[in-house]
Amino acid sequence: MRLYPDLGLKVFQAPSIGVALEALKEGFRKGELTIIIGRLSVDYHGRARSKLGFGERVVILKPDGALLVHRPHGHSPVNWQPPGSIFDFKRLGEKIVINAGRSNPLEKVTLTFDRIDLLVSSRLRDDAEFSLYVDEHDIRDALVSEPELFEEGFHVVTKEKRVPSGFVDLIGVDREGRFTVIEIKKGLAGRDSVIQLKRYIDGLKGEGGAAVRGVILASGLARGCQGLLDSLGLEFKRVDPRRCYEALMKRRGGGLQLELSRWFISS
Amino acid sequence: MRLYPDLGLKVFQAPSIGVALEALKEGFRKGELTIIIGRLSVDYHGRARSKLGFGERVVILKPDGALLVHRPHGHSPVNWQPPGSIFDFKRLGEKIVINAGRSNPLEKVTLTFDRIDLLVSSRLRDDAEFSLYVDEHDIRDALVSEPELFEEGFHVVTKEKRVPSGFVDLIGVDREGRFTVIEIKKGLAGRDSVIQLKRYIDGLKGEGGAAVRGVILASGLARGCQGLLDSLGLEFKRVDPRRCYEALMKRRGGGLQLELSRWFISS
DNA sequence: CGTGCCAGGTGCCTT
DNA sequence: AAGGCACTTGGCACG
C-alpha cells in the first residue's frame, strides 16, 4: 500500500464558493472525476420532471459528462445525467449551481448547493476489461458449441436469426428432423417470453410452411405460464447454468471456484 | 455557505491499511456513508459472474448496505450490491478486501484494494421528499380529472383495474356508450403495448360479452405497429403531455416554467 | 413475500 | 439515428 498521497488528487474541505467553482471548472477541463459531498437541492426537467429539496448527498461528476446524485440510501441515484452531458458551473448569490444538460433528448439537471463539505477531484486511470459470464448470450454460445446440452441429436442451424417480428435466439433441427425455435432466458421465463416465442414461430410458419417446434429454454418457468405454453403448443426446457458455464470454460479456458456458500457461512 | 468543516466528516488521505480498516468498520458501525478512491479489482459471484482487473475507481458504501463501484466513465456502476447487503472488511497481506454479500439471491461482490488514495466517511442527513411528475401515472390522473382530454363525452369508470391478464390503465364509456379500454404509454407505444391491450380486451370480453373498444394513448405509435393495430381492431390516439401537465398543475397548484431551451441557447 | 409491470429505464448491437 | 432486446435490470404496488 502506497503511503504518499496521489499528487493528482485534490481535496478541498468546506471550500469557499470561489475555490469550489474554480476547482470544478479546472477538474472538468483536465478530464478529472469530481466528487462533492454537501447539502443541495435537485431539479430535473426533460423526459419527466422531478424535484428534490435540500439534503446532504454525494454528487459525482465524471469526465465523460456523466452526473450522479446519490442520497445516503438506496442503490440507484436519485437524479443523474448520462455521459455526454454539458456541465455548467456558476455562482448564484451564496449558492453554487451546477447544470448538466443534453439536447437529445432535451433534458437538464440542476443542482443547487447551499453548502459544500468536501470536494475531491482526481484523474482516474482504469483500463481493465470487464467480463461478465453466463448471461443469455453465453447460454446461447454454450449451446452452439455443445448442442447436446439442449437435447441428444440436436443440431444448430442459425443463431440470432432476424425474423419479421424480431430476433430468434437459436434455430436448429431436432433428432426427428423438426425445425426447432429456441427462446433463451437467463432467469425465469415469463408470459412475455412465451408470447415472444409464439410471434417468432408464427412468423416462420408464414415463411416456411412446415410445422415448427417452439421451446423456451430458461432456468425456470414463471408460475401460471404452463397453461399458456400448453395452449400454444410450445415446450419448456430447463437449462443448467453450471453445465453451460463448464462448456464455455472448456472453450475459453480459465476457471472460477464457487466459494460463495463458504463465505456466507463464515459470515 | 458554511466556512467550517462538518465535524462529522472524516477524511483520510492515503491511509495505512490499519487506519483504513478501522475507519471502514467504525464508519459502518456509526451509520455513515463511506467513499473510497483507490486502485482495486472486483469479483462478483451470484446471479451471474463477473471479473474486473485492477484500476482506479470510486467506491461508495451506504449505511443501508448498498455498495457501488464506479469507473471513471459511464452512467451506471460496473459492480454493485443492493441495500441490505452484509459488509465484511479485512486485511489480506498488503491488500484490503471488502466483501458485500446477501443471501436472497445468494450473491457476493469482492473488492480488493492494493491502494487507497482517499477514504471519506460521513453521516448524511437527507429527509427531503422526492417527487416526479408527468409519468404514465400522471397522464392517467390527468385523464381522470379531465376526461375530455381524451375525448368529448368520455367518462372514466375505473383506473388501474385488475384483469386476469394484468392491469388496465383506464376503463371508461365513450359518448356512444361503448366500453372503452385505454392503454397509456408515456412515450412511443410499441408492438408490445398493442399486444398487451389486446390481451386486456380479450380478458374483458370473456367477462362481459359486449363489444369493447380498445385505444392506445401515447405520444406516438412505433413504426410498423399501425398494421397490427388495424388488424386487431384497435385505435391509437395521441396524448398531449403539455395539456396533461396543465391539468395536473390545475389540480395540484404550483407551476414550473419551461426555461430549458433558454439554457441550451446560452450554453 | 412472490408476481407483474413500468422506467427520465440503461446498455449493446444491428440495420 | 432508430429499432429490438436483455439486464446481477431496479422499483413499486398489489395479491
Coordinates of C-alpha atoms (C1' of nucleotides) in Angstrom, one line a residue:
Chain A
M1 CA 0.0 0.0 0.0
R2 CA 1.4 3.4 -1.0
L3 CA 1.9 5.8 1.8
Y4 CA 2.1 9.0 -0.1
P5 CA -1.0 10.8 -1.4
D6 CA -1.6 10.8 -5.1
L7 CA -0.3 14.1 -6.3
G8 CA -3.2 14.1 -8.8
L9 CA -5.8 14.0 -6.0
K10 CA -7.0 17.4 -4.9
V11 CA -9.1 17.6 -1.7
F12 CA -10.9 20.7 -0.5
Q13 CA -12.7 20.7 2.8
A14 CA -15.5 23.2 3.2
P15 CA -14.2 25.3 0.3
S16 CA -15.3 28.9 -0.3
I17 CA -17.6 29.4 -3.2
G18 CA -14.8 30.8 -5.3
V19 CA -12.4 27.9 -4.6
A20 CA -15.1 25.4 -5.2
L21 CA -16.1 26.9 -8.6
E22 CA -12.5 27.1 -9.7
A23 CA -11.9 23.5 -8.7
L24 CA -15.0 22.3 -10.5
K25 CA -14.0 24.1 -13.7
E26 CA -10.4 23.1 -13.6
G27 CA -11.2 19.5 -12.7
F28 CA -13.6 19.1 -15.7
R29 CA -11.2 20.9 -18.0
K30 CA -8.4 18.4 -17.0
G31 CA -10.6 15.4 -17.5
E32 CA -10.8 14.5 -13.8
L33 CA -13.6 12.9 -11.9
T34 CA -15.0 15.1 -9.2
I35 CA -16.9 14.1 -6.0
I36 CA -18.8 16.6 -3.9
I37 CA -20.3 16.0 -0.5
G38 CA -22.7 18.7 0.5
R39 CA -26.2 20.0 1.0
L40 CA -28.1 20.6 -2.2
S41 CA -31.4 20.5 -3.9
V42 CA -32.1 19.0 -7.3
D43 CA -34.4 19.8 -10.1
Y44 CA -34.8 17.8 -13.3
H45 CA -36.7 18.9 -16.5
G46 CA -36.9 16.7 -19.5
R47 CA -38.5 13.3 -20.3
A48 CA -40.2 13.9 -16.9
R49 CA -39.9 16.4 -14.2
S50 CA -38.6 15.9 -10.7
K51 CA -38.0 18.0 -7.6
L52 CA -35.9 17.2 -4.6
G53 CA -35.5 19.6 -1.6
F54 CA -32.3 20.3 0.2
G55 CA -30.5 17.4 1.8
E56 CA -27.0 16.0 2.3
R57 CA -25.9 13.9 -0.7
V58 CA -23.0 12.7 -2.7
V59 CA -22.5 14.1 -6.2
I60 CA -20.2 12.5 -8.8
L61 CA -19.2 14.3 -12.0
K62 CA -17.4 12.1 -14.5
P63 CA -15.1 13.3 -17.2
D64 CA -17.3 11.8 -19.9
G65 CA -20.1 14.1 -18.8
A66 CA -22.0 11.6 -16.6
L67 CA -23.6 13.0 -13.4
L68 CA -24.8 11.1 -10.4
V69 CA -26.6 12.4 -7.3
H70 CA -26.7 9.8 -4.6
R71 CA -28.7 10.0 -1.4
P72 CA -27.4 8.2 1.7
H73 CA -29.7 5.3 1.0
G74 CA -30.6 3.2 -2.0
H75 CA -28.9 1.5 -4.8
S76 CA -29.7 3.9 -7.6
P77 CA -29.0 7.6 -8.0
V78 CA -32.0 9.9 -7.2
N79 CA -31.1 12.0 -10.2
W80 CA -28.5 11.7 -12.9
Q81 CA -27.4 12.6 -16.4
P82 CA -25.9 10.1 -18.8
P83 CA -22.4 10.5 -20.4
G84 CA -22.2 13.2 -23.0
S85 CA -23.9 15.9 -20.9
I86 CA -22.7 19.5 -20.9
F87 CA -21.8 20.9 -17.5
D88 CA -22.1 24.5 -16.4
F89 CA -20.9 25.8 -13.1
K90 CA -21.9 29.1 -11.6
R91 CA -22.5 31.2 -8.5
L92 CA -25.9 32.3 -7.6
G93 CA -25.8 34.6 -4.5
E94 CA -24.4 32.5 -1.7
K95 CA -25.1 29.2 -3.6
I96 CA -23.3 27.2 -6.2
V97 CA -25.3 25.9 -9.1
I98 CA -24.4 23.1 -11.4
N99 CA -26.3 22.5 -14.5
A100 CA -25.9 19.3 -16.5
G101 CA -27.9 19.1 -19.7
R102 CA -28.1 17.5 -23.1
S103 CA -30.1 18.2 -26.2
N104 CA -31.3 14.7 -27.3
P105 CA -33.5 14.2 -25.6
L106 CA -33.7 17.7 -24.3
E107 CA -33.2 17.5 -20.6
K108 CA -31.4 19.2 -17.7
V109 CA -30.5 18.5 -14.1
T110 CA -29.9 21.5 -11.8
L111 CA -28.0 21.1 -8.6
T112 CA -28.1 24.0 -6.1
F113 CA -25.6 23.7 -3.2
D114 CA -26.0 25.8 -0.1
R115 CA -23.1 24.0 1.5
I116 CA -20.1 22.1 0.2
D117 CA -18.4 20.0 2.9
L118 CA -15.9 18.3 0.6
L119 CA -14.8 18.5 -2.9
V120 CA -12.4 15.9 -4.4
S121 CA -11.0 15.9 -7.9
S122 CA -8.7 13.3 -9.4
R123 CA -7.8 11.8 -12.7
L124 CA -8.5 8.1 -12.6
R125 CA -6.8 5.6 -14.7
D126 CA -8.8 2.5 -15.4
D127 CA -8.1 0.4 -18.5
A128 CA -9.2 -3.0 -17.1
E129 CA -11.5 -5.1 -19.1
F130 CA -14.8 -6.0 -17.5
S131 CA -16.1 -9.5 -18.3
L132 CA -19.4 -11.0 -17.3
Y133 CA -20.1 -14.7 -17.7
V134 CA -23.2 -16.8 -18.3
D135 CA -25.7 -14.3 -19.4
E136 CA -28.2 -15.2 -22.1
H137 CA -25.6 -14.6 -24.7
D138 CA -23.3 -17.1 -23.1
I139 CA -26.0 -19.7 -22.8
R140 CA -26.6 -19.4 -26.5
D141 CA -22.9 -19.8 -27.2
A142 CA -22.6 -22.8 -25.0
L143 CA -25.5 -24.5 -26.9
V144 CA -23.8 -23.7 -30.2
S145 CA -20.6 -25.4 -29.1
E146 CA -22.3 -28.3 -27.3
P147 CA -25.8 -28.8 -28.8
E148 CA -26.4 -31.9 -26.8
L149 CA -26.7 -29.7 -23.7
F150 CA -30.1 -29.0 -25.2
E151 CA -31.0 -32.4 -26.5
E152 CA -29.5 -35.6 -27.8
G153 CA -29.2 -35.4 -31.6
F154 CA -29.9 -31.7 -31.8
H155 CA -28.2 -29.6 -34.5
V156 CA -27.9 -25.8 -34.5
V157 CA -28.7 -24.1 -37.8
T158 CA -28.6 -20.4 -37.0
K159 CA -28.2 -18.1 -34.0
E160 CA -29.6 -14.6 -33.6
K161 CA -31.7 -15.0 -36.8
R162 CA -33.6 -12.0 -37.8
V163 CA -37.3 -12.6 -38.5
P164 CA -40.0 -10.1 -39.3
S165 CA -41.2 -9.9 -35.7
G166 CA -37.7 -9.7 -34.0
F167 CA -34.8 -11.9 -33.3
V168 CA -34.8 -15.6 -32.7
D169 CA -32.1 -16.7 -30.3
L170 CA -31.5 -20.1 -31.8
I171 CA -32.9 -22.2 -34.7
G172 CA -32.0 -25.9 -35.1
V173 CA -33.2 -29.3 -36.2
D174 CA -34.0 -31.9 -33.6
R175 CA -33.3 -35.6 -33.9
E176 CA -36.6 -36.2 -35.7
G177 CA -35.8 -33.6 -38.3
R178 CA -38.2 -31.0 -36.9
F179 CA -37.4 -27.3 -37.2
T180 CA -36.9 -26.1 -33.7
V181 CA -37.0 -22.5 -32.5
I182 CA -35.4 -21.8 -29.1
E183 CA -36.0 -18.7 -27.0
I184 CA -33.5 -18.4 -24.3
K185 CA -34.0 -16.6 -20.9
K186 CA -31.3 -16.4 -18.3
G187 CA -33.7 -16.4 -15.3
L188 CA -37.3 -17.2 -15.1
A189 CA -39.2 -17.1 -18.4
G190 CA -42.4 -15.2 -18.0
R191 CA -45.6 -14.8 -20.1
D192 CA -43.8 -12.2 -22.3
S193 CA -41.2 -14.8 -23.3
V194 CA -43.9 -17.2 -24.3
I195 CA -45.7 -14.6 -26.4
Q196 CA -42.4 -13.6 -27.9
L197 CA -41.7 -17.2 -28.9
K198 CA -45.2 -17.5 -30.3
R199 CA -44.7 -14.5 -32.5
Y200 CA -41.4 -15.9 -33.9
I201 CA -43.0 -19.2 -34.7
D202 CA -45.9 -17.6 -36.4
G203 CA -43.5 -15.5 -38.5
L204 CA -41.5 -18.6 -39.5
K205 CA -44.6 -20.6 -40.4
G206 CA -45.6 -17.8 -42.7
E207 CA -42.2 -18.2 -44.4
G208 CA -41.8 -21.9 -44.5
G209 CA -45.0 -23.8 -44.2
A210 CA -43.9 -26.9 -42.3
A211 CA -44.7 -27.3 -38.6
V212 CA -42.2 -25.6 -36.3
R213 CA -41.4 -26.7 -32.8
G214 CA -41.0 -24.0 -30.2
V215 CA -39.0 -24.3 -27.0
I216 CA -38.5 -21.9 -24.1
L217 CA -35.1 -22.5 -22.6
A218 CA -34.7 -20.9 -19.2
S219 CA -33.7 -21.6 -15.6
G220 CA -37.4 -21.8 -14.8
L221 CA -40.9 -21.0 -15.9
A222 CA -42.9 -18.4 -14.1
R223 CA -46.0 -19.7 -12.3
G224 CA -49.1 -19.5 -14.4
C225 CA -47.3 -19.8 -17.7
Q226 CA -47.5 -23.5 -18.2
G227 CA -51.2 -23.3 -19.3
L228 CA -50.4 -20.6 -21.9
L229 CA -47.5 -22.6 -23.1
D230 CA -49.6 -25.8 -23.5
S231 CA -52.4 -24.0 -25.3
L232 CA -50.0 -22.5 -27.8
G233 CA -48.3 -25.9 -28.4
L234 CA -45.0 -24.8 -27.0
E235 CA -42.5 -26.5 -24.7
F236 CA -40.4 -25.5 -21.8
K237 CA -36.9 -27.0 -21.1
R238 CA -34.7 -26.3 -18.1
V239 CA -31.2 -25.0 -18.8
D240 CA -28.4 -26.0 -16.4
P241 CA -26.3 -22.9 -16.0
R242 CA -23.5 -24.9 -14.4
R243 CA -23.1 -27.1 -17.4
C244 CA -23.3 -24.1 -19.7
Y245 CA -20.6 -22.5 -17.7
E246 CA -18.4 -25.5 -18.0
A247 CA -19.0 -25.7 -21.7
L248 CA -17.9 -22.1 -22.0
M249 CA -14.9 -22.6 -19.8
K250 CA -13.8 -25.6 -21.9
R251 CA -13.9 -23.3 -24.9
R252 CA -12.4 -20.2 -23.3
G253 CA -10.1 -21.8 -20.7
G254 CA -9.8 -20.5 -17.2
G255 CA -11.8 -21.4 -14.1
L256 CA -13.7 -19.8 -11.3
Q257 CA -14.5 -21.5 -8.0
L258 CA -17.7 -21.3 -6.2
E259 CA -16.7 -20.4 -2.7
L260 CA -19.8 -18.3 -2.2
S261 CA -21.5 -20.5 0.4
R262 CA -18.3 -20.9 2.4
W263 CA -18.1 -17.1 2.8
F264 CA -21.7 -16.9 3.8
I265 CA -21.2 -19.5 6.5
S266 CA -18.2 -17.7 7.9
S267 CA -20.3 -14.6 7.8
Chain B
M1 CA -22.0 28.8 2.5
R2 CA -20.6 27.4 5.7
L3 CA -17.0 28.0 6.3
Y4 CA -16.3 25.4 8.9
P5 CA -15.8 21.8 8.1
D6 CA -18.5 19.4 9.2
L7 CA -17.2 17.8 12.3
G8 CA -18.9 14.6 11.3
L9 CA -16.8 14.3 8.1
K10 CA -13.7 12.3 8.4
V11 CA -11.1 12.4 5.6
F12 CA -8.1 10.1 5.3
Q13 CA -5.6 10.7 2.5
A14 CA -3.6 7.6 1.6
P15 CA -4.3 5.9 4.9
S16 CA -2.3 2.9 6.1
I17 CA -4.1 -0.5 6.0
G18 CA -4.8 -0.4 9.7
V19 CA -6.3 3.1 9.6
A20 CA -8.4 2.4 6.6
L21 CA -9.8 -0.8 8.1
E22 CA -10.6 0.9 11.4
A23 CA -12.2 3.8 9.5
L24 CA -14.3 1.4 7.4
K25 CA -15.5 -0.5 10.4
E26 CA -16.3 2.5 12.5
G27 CA -18.0 4.3 9.7
F28 CA -20.3 1.4 9.0
R29 CA -21.0 0.9 12.7
K30 CA -22.0 4.6 13.1
G31 CA -24.3 4.5 10.1
E32 CA -22.1 6.7 8.0
L33 CA -21.7 6.8 4.2
T34 CA -18.2 6.0 3.1
I35 CA -16.4 6.9 -0.2
I36 CA -13.2 5.3 -1.3
I37 CA -11.0 6.4 -4.1
G38 CA -8.3 3.9 -4.9
R39 CA -7.0 1.1 -7.1
L40 CA -8.9 -2.1 -6.8
S41 CA -10.1 -5.2 -8.6
V42 CA -13.7 -6.5 -8.4
D43 CA -15.2 -10.0 -8.5
Y44 CA -18.8 -10.8 -8.5
H45 CA -20.4 -14.2 -7.9
G46 CA -24.2 -14.7 -7.9
R47 CA -26.9 -14.3 -10.4
A48 CA -24.1 -14.1 -12.9
R49 CA -20.3 -13.9 -12.5
S50 CA -18.0 -11.0 -13.4
K51 CA -14.4 -10.1 -13.2
L52 CA -12.7 -6.7 -13.4
G53 CA -9.0 -6.3 -13.1
F54 CA -7.2 -3.6 -11.1
G55 CA -8.0 0.0 -11.9
E56 CA -8.7 3.3 -10.2
R57 CA -12.3 3.7 -9.2
V58 CA -14.7 5.2 -6.8
V59 CA -16.5 3.0 -4.3
I60 CA -19.5 4.1 -2.2
L61 CA -20.6 2.2 0.8
K62 CA -24.0 3.3 2.1
P63 CA -25.3 2.8 5.6
D64 CA -28.2 0.8 4.4
G65 CA -25.9 -1.8 2.9
A66 CA -25.8 -0.6 -0.6
L67 CA -22.5 -0.8 -2.4
L68 CA -21.4 0.9 -5.7
V69 CA -18.3 0.6 -7.7
H70 CA -17.9 3.4 -10.3
R71 CA -15.4 3.5 -13.1
P72 CA -14.3 7.0 -14.3
H73 CA -16.7 6.7 -17.2
G74 CA -20.3 5.7 -17.7
H75 CA -23.6 6.3 -16.0
S76 CA -24.0 3.0 -14.2
P77 CA -21.8 1.3 -11.7
V78 CA -19.7 -1.5 -13.1
N79 CA -20.5 -3.6 -10.0
W80 CA -22.8 -3.1 -7.1
Q81 CA -24.8 -4.6 -4.3
P82 CA -28.3 -3.5 -3.4
P83 CA -29.3 -2.2 0.0
G84 CA -29.4 -4.9 2.7
S85 CA -26.1 -6.4 2.0
I86 CA -23.7 -7.5 4.7
F87 CA -20.3 -5.9 4.6
D88 CA -17.1 -7.5 5.7
F89 CA -13.7 -5.7 5.9
K90 CA -10.4 -7.4 6.2
R91 CA -6.7 -7.3 5.6
L92 CA -5.2 -9.8 3.1
G93 CA -1.4 -9.4 3.1
E94 CA -0.7 -5.9 1.9
K95 CA -4.3 -5.5 0.5
I96 CA -7.6 -4.6 1.9
V97 CA -10.6 -6.8 1.0
I98 CA -14.2 -5.7 1.2
N99 CA -16.9 -8.3 0.8
A100 CA -20.5 -7.3 0.3
G101 CA -23.0 -10.2 0.1
R102 CA -26.6 -11.1 0.6
S103 CA -28.4 -14.4 0.8
N104 CA -31.5 -13.9 -1.3
P105 CA -30.5 -14.2 -4.0
L106 CA -27.1 -15.6 -2.9
E107 CA -24.5 -13.2 -4.3
K108 CA -21.3 -11.6 -3.3
V109 CA -19.1 -8.8 -4.5
T110 CA -15.4 -8.8 -3.5
L111 CA -13.3 -5.6 -3.7
T112 CA -9.6 -6.0 -3.4
F113 CA -7.7 -2.7 -2.9
D114 CA -3.9 -2.6 -3.5
R115 CA -4.0 1.2 -2.9
I116 CA -6.4 3.6 -1.2
D117 CA -5.8 7.2 -2.1
L118 CA -8.7 8.7 -0.2
L119 CA -11.3 7.5 2.3
V120 CA -14.1 9.7 3.4
S121 CA -16.8 8.9 5.9
S122 CA -19.7 11.0 7.0
R123 CA -23.2 10.7 8.3
L124 CA -25.5 12.3 5.8
R125 CA -28.9 13.8 6.8
D126 CA -31.4 13.8 3.9
D127 CA -35.1 13.8 4.7
A128 CA -36.3 15.6 1.6
E129 CA -39.1 14.2 -0.4
F130 CA -38.5 13.3 -4.0
S131 CA -41.3 13.9 -6.4
L132 CA -41.5 13.1 -10.1
Y133 CA -44.2 14.5 -12.3
V134 CA -45.9 13.6 -15.6
D135 CA -45.1 10.0 -16.0
E136 CA -47.6 7.4 -17.2
H137 CA -49.2 7.5 -13.8
D138 CA -49.8 11.3 -14.1
I139 CA -51.2 11.0 -17.6
R140 CA -53.8 8.7 -16.2
D141 CA -54.6 11.0 -13.3
A142 CA -54.9 13.9 -15.7
L143 CA -57.4 12.0 -17.7
V144 CA -59.3 11.1 -14.6
S145 CA -59.7 14.7 -13.6
E146 CA -60.3 15.9 -17.2
P147 CA -61.7 13.1 -19.3
E148 CA -62.3 15.4 -22.2
L149 CA -58.6 15.5 -22.7
F150 CA -59.2 12.0 -24.2
E151 CA -62.5 12.7 -26.0
E152 CA -65.6 14.8 -25.9
G153 CA -68.3 13.0 -23.8
F154 CA -65.9 10.4 -22.3
H155 CA -66.5 9.2 -18.8
V156 CA -64.0 7.3 -16.7
V157 CA -65.3 4.2 -14.9
T158 CA -62.2 2.7 -13.3
K159 CA -58.5 3.3 -13.2
E160 CA -55.8 0.6 -12.7
K161 CA -58.4 -2.1 -12.9
R162 CA -57.1 -5.6 -12.4
V163 CA -58.0 -8.1 -15.1
P164 CA -56.9 -11.7 -15.4
S165 CA -54.1 -10.8 -17.8
G166 CA -52.7 -7.8 -15.9
F167 CA -53.7 -4.2 -15.2
V168 CA -55.8 -2.0 -17.4
D169 CA -54.7 1.6 -17.2
L170 CA -58.1 3.1 -17.7
I171 CA -61.6 1.9 -18.4
G172 CA -64.5 4.2 -19.4
V173 CA -67.6 4.7 -21.5
D174 CA -67.4 6.9 -24.6
R175 CA -70.1 9.2 -25.9
E176 CA -71.8 6.4 -27.8
G177 CA -72.0 4.2 -24.7
R178 CA -69.3 1.8 -25.7
F179 CA -67.0 0.3 -23.1
T180 CA -63.5 1.7 -23.8
V181 CA -60.2 0.3 -22.6
I182 CA -57.3 2.7 -22.7
E183 CA -53.7 1.6 -22.5
I184 CA -51.4 4.5 -21.7
K185 CA -47.7 4.9 -22.6
K186 CA -45.7 7.9 -21.8
G187 CA -43.6 7.7 -24.9
L188 CA -43.9 5.7 -28.1
A189 CA -46.2 2.8 -27.9
G190 CA -44.7 -0.3 -29.4
R191 CA -45.8 -3.7 -30.6
D192 CA -45.8 -4.9 -27.0
S193 CA -48.3 -2.3 -25.9
V194 CA -50.6 -3.3 -28.7
I195 CA -50.4 -7.0 -27.7
Q196 CA -50.9 -6.0 -24.1
L197 CA -54.1 -4.1 -24.9
K198 CA -55.3 -6.9 -27.0
R199 CA -54.9 -9.3 -24.1
Y200 CA -56.8 -7.0 -21.7
I201 CA -59.7 -6.7 -24.2
D202 CA -59.8 -10.4 -24.7
G203 CA -59.9 -10.9 -21.0
L204 CA -62.8 -8.4 -20.6
K205 CA -64.7 -9.8 -23.5
G206 CA -64.7 -13.1 -21.7
E207 CA -66.1 -11.4 -18.6
G208 CA -68.7 -9.2 -20.2
G209 CA -69.8 -10.2 -23.6
A210 CA -70.5 -6.8 -25.3
A211 CA -68.0 -5.4 -27.8
V212 CA -65.1 -3.5 -26.2
R213 CA -63.3 -0.6 -27.8
G214 CA -59.5 -0.5 -27.3
V215 CA -57.4 2.6 -27.5
I216 CA -53.7 3.1 -27.2
L217 CA -53.0 6.5 -25.7
A218 CA -49.4 7.6 -26.2
S219 CA -47.2 10.4 -27.5
G220 CA -46.7 8.3 -30.7
L221 CA -47.0 4.9 -32.3
A222 CA -43.9 3.0 -33.2
R223 CA -43.4 2.4 -36.9
G224 CA -44.9 -0.8 -38.2
C225 CA -47.5 -1.0 -35.5
Q226 CA -50.3 0.6 -37.3
G227 CA -51.0 -2.6 -39.3
L228 CA -51.1 -4.7 -36.3
L229 CA -53.4 -2.2 -34.6
D230 CA -55.8 -2.2 -37.5
S231 CA -55.9 -6.0 -37.9
L232 CA -56.8 -6.3 -34.2
G233 CA -59.5 -3.6 -34.5
L234 CA -57.8 -1.2 -32.1
E235 CA -57.2 2.5 -32.2
F236 CA -54.4 4.9 -31.5
K237 CA -54.8 8.3 -30.0
R238 CA -52.1 10.9 -29.5
V239 CA -51.8 12.3 -26.0
D240 CA -50.7 15.9 -25.4
P241 CA -48.3 15.8 -22.5
R242 CA -48.4 19.6 -22.1
R243 CA -52.2 19.6 -21.6
C244 CA -51.9 16.7 -19.2
Y245 CA -49.3 18.6 -17.3
E246 CA -51.5 21.7 -17.2
A247 CA -54.4 19.6 -16.0
L248 CA -52.3 18.2 -13.2
M249 CA -51.0 21.6 -12.2
K250 CA -54.5 22.9 -12.1
R251 CA -55.3 20.2 -9.6
R252 CA -52.1 20.3 -7.7
G253 CA -51.3 24.0 -7.9
G254 CA -47.8 25.3 -8.4
G255 CA -46.1 25.9 -11.7
L256 CA -42.9 25.1 -13.4
Q257 CA -41.6 27.1 -16.3
L258 CA -40.0 25.6 -19.3
E259 CA -36.8 27.5 -19.4
L260 CA -34.9 24.5 -20.8
S261 CA -34.4 25.8 -24.3
R262 CA -33.2 29.2 -23.0
W263 CA -30.4 27.5 -21.0
F264 CA -29.4 25.4 -24.0
I265 CA -29.1 28.5 -26.1
S266 CA -27.0 30.3 -23.5
S267 CA -25.0 27.1 -23.4
Chain C
dC1 C1' -43.3 -12.5 0.4
dG2 C1' -43.8 -13.5 -4.6
dT3 C1' -45.8 -11.7 -9.2
dG4 C1' -46.5 -8.4 -12.6
dC5 C1' -45.4 -4.3 -14.9
dC6 C1' -43.2 0.5 -15.6
dA7 C1' -38.9 3.1 -16.0
dG8 C1' -36.2 10.0 -17.1
dG9 C1' -35.0 2.7 -17.5
dT10 C1' -29.6 1.7 -19.4
dG11 C1' -26.6 -0.7 -22.4
dC12 C1' -25.4 -3.2 -26.6
dC13 C1' -25.9 -4.4 -31.1
dT14 C1' -27.8 -4.4 -35.8
dT15 C1' -30.0 -2.2 -39.9
Chain D
dA1 C1' -30.4 7.5 -35.9
dA2 C1' -33.8 4.0 -35.0
dG3 C1' -35.3 -0.5 -33.6
dG4 C1' -35.0 -4.6 -31.0
dC5 C1' -33.9 -6.9 -26.7
dA6 C1' -31.6 -8.4 -22.4
dC7 C1' -30.5 -6.8 -17.8
dT8 C1' -26.8 -9.1 -11.3
dT9 C1' -32.2 -4.8 -14.5
dG10 C1' -34.4 -1.6 -10.1
dG11 C1' -38.5 -0.1 -8.3
dC12 C1' -43.4 -0.1 -6.9
dA13 C1' -47.8 -1.6 -6.0
dC14 C1' -50.8 -5.3 -5.2
dG15 C1' -52.4 -10.3 -4.2

